[in-house]
Short mmCIF file of C-alpha atoms in Angstrom, two decimals:
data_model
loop_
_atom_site.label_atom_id
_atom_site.label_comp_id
_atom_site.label_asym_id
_atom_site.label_seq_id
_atom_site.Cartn_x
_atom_site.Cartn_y
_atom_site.Cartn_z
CA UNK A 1 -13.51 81.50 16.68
CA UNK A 2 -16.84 82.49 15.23
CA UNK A 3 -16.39 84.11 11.99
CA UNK A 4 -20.34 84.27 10.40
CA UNK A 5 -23.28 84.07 12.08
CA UNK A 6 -26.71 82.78 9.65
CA UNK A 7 -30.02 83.60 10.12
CA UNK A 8 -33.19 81.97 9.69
CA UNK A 9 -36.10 83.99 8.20
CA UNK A 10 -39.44 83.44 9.91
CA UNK A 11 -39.93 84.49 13.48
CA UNK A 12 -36.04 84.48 13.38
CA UNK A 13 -35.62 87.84 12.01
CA UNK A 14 -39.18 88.01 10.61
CA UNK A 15 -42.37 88.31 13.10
CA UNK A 16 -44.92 86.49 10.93
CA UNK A 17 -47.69 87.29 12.39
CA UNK A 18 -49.08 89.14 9.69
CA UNK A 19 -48.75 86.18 7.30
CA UNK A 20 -50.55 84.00 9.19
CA UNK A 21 -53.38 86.13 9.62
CA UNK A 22 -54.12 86.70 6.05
CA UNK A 23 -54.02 82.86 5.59
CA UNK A 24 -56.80 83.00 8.16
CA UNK A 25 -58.67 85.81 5.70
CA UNK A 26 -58.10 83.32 2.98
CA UNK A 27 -59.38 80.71 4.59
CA UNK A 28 -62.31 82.65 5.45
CA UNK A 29 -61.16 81.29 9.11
CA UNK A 30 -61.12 83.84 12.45
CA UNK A 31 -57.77 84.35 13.04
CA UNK A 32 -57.77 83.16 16.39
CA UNK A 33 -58.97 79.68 15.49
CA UNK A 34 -56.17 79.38 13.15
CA UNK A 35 -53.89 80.64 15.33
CA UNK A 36 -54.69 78.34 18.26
CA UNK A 37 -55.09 75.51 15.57
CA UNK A 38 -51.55 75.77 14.57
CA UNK A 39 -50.29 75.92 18.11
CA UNK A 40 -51.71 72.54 18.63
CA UNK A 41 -50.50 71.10 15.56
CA UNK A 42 -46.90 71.99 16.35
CA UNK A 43 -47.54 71.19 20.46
CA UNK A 44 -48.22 67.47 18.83
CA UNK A 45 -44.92 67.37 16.86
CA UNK A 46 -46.73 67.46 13.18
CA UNK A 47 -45.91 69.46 10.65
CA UNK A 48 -47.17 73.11 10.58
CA UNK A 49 -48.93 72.55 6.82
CA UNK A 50 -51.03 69.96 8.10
CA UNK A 51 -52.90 73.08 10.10
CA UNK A 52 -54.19 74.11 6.20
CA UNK A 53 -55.52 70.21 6.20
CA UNK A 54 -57.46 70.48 8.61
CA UNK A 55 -59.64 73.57 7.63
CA UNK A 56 -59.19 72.45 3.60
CA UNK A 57 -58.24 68.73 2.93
CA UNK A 58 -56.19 68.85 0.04
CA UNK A 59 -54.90 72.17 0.65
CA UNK A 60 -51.37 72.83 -1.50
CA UNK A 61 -49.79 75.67 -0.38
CA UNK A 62 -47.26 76.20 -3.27
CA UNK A 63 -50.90 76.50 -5.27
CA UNK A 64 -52.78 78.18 -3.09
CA UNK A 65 -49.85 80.98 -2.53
CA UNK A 66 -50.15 81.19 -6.90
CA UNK A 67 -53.89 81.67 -6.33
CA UNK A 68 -53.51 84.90 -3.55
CA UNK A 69 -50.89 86.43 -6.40
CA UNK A 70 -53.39 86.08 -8.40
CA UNK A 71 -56.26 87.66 -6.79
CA UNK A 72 -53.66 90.71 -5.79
CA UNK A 73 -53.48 89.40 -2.23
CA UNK A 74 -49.76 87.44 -2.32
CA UNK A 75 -47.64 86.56 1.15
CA UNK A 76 -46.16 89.90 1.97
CA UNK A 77 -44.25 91.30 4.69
CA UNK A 78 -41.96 94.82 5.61
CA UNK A 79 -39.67 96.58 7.28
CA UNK A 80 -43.16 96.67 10.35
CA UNK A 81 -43.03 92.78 10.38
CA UNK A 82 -38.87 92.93 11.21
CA UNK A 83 -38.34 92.11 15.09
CA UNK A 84 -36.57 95.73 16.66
CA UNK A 85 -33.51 93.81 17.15
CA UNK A 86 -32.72 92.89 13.91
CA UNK A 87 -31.12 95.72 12.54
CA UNK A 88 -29.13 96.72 15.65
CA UNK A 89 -27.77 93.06 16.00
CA UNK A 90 -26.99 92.08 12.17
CA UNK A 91 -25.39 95.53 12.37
CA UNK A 92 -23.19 95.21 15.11
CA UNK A 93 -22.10 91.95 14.01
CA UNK A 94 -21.17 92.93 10.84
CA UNK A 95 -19.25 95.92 12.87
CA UNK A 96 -16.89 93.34 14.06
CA UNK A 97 -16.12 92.01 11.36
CA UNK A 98 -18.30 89.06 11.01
CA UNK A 99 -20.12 87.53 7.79
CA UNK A 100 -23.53 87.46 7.70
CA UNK A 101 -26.03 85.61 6.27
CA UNK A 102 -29.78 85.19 5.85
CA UNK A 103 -30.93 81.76 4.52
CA UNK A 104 -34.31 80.12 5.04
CA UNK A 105 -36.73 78.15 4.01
CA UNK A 106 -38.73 81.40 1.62
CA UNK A 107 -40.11 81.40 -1.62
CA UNK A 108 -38.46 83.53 -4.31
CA UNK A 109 -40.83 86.21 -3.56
CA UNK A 110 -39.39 86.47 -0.14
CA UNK A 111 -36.28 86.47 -1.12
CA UNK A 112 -36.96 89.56 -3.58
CA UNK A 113 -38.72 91.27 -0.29
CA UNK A 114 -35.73 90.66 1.78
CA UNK A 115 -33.03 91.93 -0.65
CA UNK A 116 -34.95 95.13 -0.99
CA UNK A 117 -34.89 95.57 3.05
CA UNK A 118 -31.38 96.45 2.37
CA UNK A 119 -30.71 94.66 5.95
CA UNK A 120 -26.97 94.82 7.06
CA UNK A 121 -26.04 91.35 5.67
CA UNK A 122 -23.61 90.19 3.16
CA UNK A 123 -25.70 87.34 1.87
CA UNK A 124 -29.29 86.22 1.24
CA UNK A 125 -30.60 83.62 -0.26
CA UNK A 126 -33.80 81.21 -0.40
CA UNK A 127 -34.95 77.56 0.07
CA UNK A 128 -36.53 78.47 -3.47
CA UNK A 129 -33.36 79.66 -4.90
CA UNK A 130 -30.93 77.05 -4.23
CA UNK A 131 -34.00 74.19 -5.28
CA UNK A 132 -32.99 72.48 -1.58
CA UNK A 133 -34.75 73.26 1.53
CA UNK A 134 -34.68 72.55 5.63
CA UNK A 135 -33.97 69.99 7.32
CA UNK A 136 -31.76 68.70 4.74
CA UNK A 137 -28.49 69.05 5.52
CA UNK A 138 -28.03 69.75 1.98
CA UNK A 139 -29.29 72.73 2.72
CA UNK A 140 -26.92 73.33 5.50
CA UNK A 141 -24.06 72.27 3.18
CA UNK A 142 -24.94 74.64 1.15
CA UNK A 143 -24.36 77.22 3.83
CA UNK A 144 -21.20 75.85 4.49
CA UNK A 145 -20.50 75.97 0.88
CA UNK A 146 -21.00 80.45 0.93
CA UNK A 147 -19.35 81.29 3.84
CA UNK A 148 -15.99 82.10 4.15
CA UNK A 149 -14.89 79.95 6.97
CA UNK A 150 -15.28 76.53 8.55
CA UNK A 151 -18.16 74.75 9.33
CA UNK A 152 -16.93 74.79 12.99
CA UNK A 153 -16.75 79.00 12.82
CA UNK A 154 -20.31 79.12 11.91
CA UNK A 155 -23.22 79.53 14.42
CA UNK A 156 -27.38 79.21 12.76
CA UNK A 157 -29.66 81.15 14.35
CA UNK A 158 -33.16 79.74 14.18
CA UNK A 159 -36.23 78.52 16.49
CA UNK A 160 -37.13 75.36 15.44
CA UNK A 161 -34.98 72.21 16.48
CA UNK A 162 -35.92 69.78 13.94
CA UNK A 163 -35.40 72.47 11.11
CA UNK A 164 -32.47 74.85 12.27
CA UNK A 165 -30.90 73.30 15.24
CA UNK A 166 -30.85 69.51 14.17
CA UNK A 167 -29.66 69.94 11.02
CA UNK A 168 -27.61 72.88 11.16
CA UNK A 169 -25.43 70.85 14.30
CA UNK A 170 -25.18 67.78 11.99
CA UNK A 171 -22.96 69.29 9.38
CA UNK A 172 -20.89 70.66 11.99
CA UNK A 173 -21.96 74.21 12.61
CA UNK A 174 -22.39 75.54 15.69
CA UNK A 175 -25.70 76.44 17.33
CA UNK A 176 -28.14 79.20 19.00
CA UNK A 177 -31.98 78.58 19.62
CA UNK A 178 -33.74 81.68 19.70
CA UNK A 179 -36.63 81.39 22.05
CA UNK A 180 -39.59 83.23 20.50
CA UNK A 181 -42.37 82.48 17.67
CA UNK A 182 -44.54 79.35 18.34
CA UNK A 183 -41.90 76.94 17.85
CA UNK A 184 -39.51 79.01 19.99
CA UNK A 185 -41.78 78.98 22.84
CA UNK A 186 -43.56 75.88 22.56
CA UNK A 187 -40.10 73.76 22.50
CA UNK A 188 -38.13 75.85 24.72
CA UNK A 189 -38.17 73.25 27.57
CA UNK A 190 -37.58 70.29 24.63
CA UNK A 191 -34.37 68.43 26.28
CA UNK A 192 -32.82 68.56 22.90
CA UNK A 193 -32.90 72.70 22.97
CA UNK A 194 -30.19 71.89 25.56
CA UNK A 195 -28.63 68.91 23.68
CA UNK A 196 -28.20 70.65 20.41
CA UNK A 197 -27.93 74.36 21.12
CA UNK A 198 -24.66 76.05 21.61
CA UNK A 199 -26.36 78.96 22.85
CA UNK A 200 -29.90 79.77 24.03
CA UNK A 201 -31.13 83.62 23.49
CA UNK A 202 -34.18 85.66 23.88
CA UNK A 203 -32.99 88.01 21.89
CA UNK A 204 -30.46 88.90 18.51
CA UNK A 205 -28.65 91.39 21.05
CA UNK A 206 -27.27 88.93 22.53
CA UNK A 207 -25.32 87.31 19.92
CA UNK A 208 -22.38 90.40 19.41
CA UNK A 209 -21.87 89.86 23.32
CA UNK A 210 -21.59 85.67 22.68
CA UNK A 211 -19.35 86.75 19.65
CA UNK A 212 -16.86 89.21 21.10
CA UNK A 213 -16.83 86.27 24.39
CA UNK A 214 -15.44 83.22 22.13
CA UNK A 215 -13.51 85.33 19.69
CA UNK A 216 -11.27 86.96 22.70
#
């Protein structure tokens, strides 16, 4: 049985393209060389921050997101910056009776931003907010800890394998990789996609159909 189904945040339910952007603005960097800079930095299996190093050694991004607040430009995003199948699939998941959640690796801000989405979820919370963030799996334990069922009857929803999949499979959940964002499409052919992954999707749609399948 499959009783909640958890979301990641970014490029998950959240098309960050937007964000990324006005880190190129702040950088005073074209957008497409940071762009295609941060493709290759994720191609080569390092982490995304190290994309910051290379245009401004030393770069702290905890800092440097203080700084934009500051100067009236923080991290923002919408209801625009919500992939169109959010809604309709947290919706009718929640239509058949399923718990669910929205936990990520976000700051507190984005944490506020989501709440006040009013998204069809019955919980949302933050790296920030529980002081514990991916790919510990005391973040995932955490998960386990809100929902109302097993382990076993939870699937995570996320694109990245080392920071959803991995991690999320190792304290027993169960799994779908979402194939979309840069990780999602640079990684989609990784062997451990298949390894790890209960479930492979293009799309949130897809998940009341894998739902309504196991739960017959």
């Amino acid at each position: 049985m499959i009783g909640a189904v958890v979301f990641d945040v970014g490029e998950t339910l959240v098309d960050e393209t937007r964000e990324y952007g006005t880190w190129a603005d702040w950088l005073g960097v074209p957008r497409h060389t940071f762009v295609s800079v941060f493709g290759a930095v994720i191609a080569s299996g390092r982490d995304y921050r190290e994309t910051f190093q290379i245009f401004q050694p030393g770069f702290d991004l905890a800092e440097q997101r203080e700084a934009r607040a500051q100067a009236g430009r923080p991290e923002t995003y919408g209801e625009e910056d919500l992939y169109p199948d959010v809604r309709p699939a947290l919706s009718q998941l929640r239509a058949m009776s399923v718990w669910v959640g929205i936990v990520g690796n976000q700051t507190v801000r984005s944490g506020k931003i989501l709440r006040s989405l009013d998204l069809p979820a019955d919980f949302i919370a933050t790296s920030d907010d529980w002081g514990v963030e991916k790919p510990s799996t005391a973040f995932f334990e955490k998960v386990v800890e809100v929902a109302p069922c097993a382990a076993d009857e939870i699937v995570y929803v996320g694109d990245r394998i080392e920071n959803d999949i991995a991690p999320a499979k190792a304290v027993g959940m169960r799994t779908a990789f979402i194939q979309r964002g840069p990780w999602g499409w640079i990684h989609r052919d990784n062997p451990e996609v298949t390894e790890l992954s209960d479930w492979k999707i293009r799309d949130l749609t897809e998940l009341p159909k894998i739902v309504a399948a196991e739960n017959s």
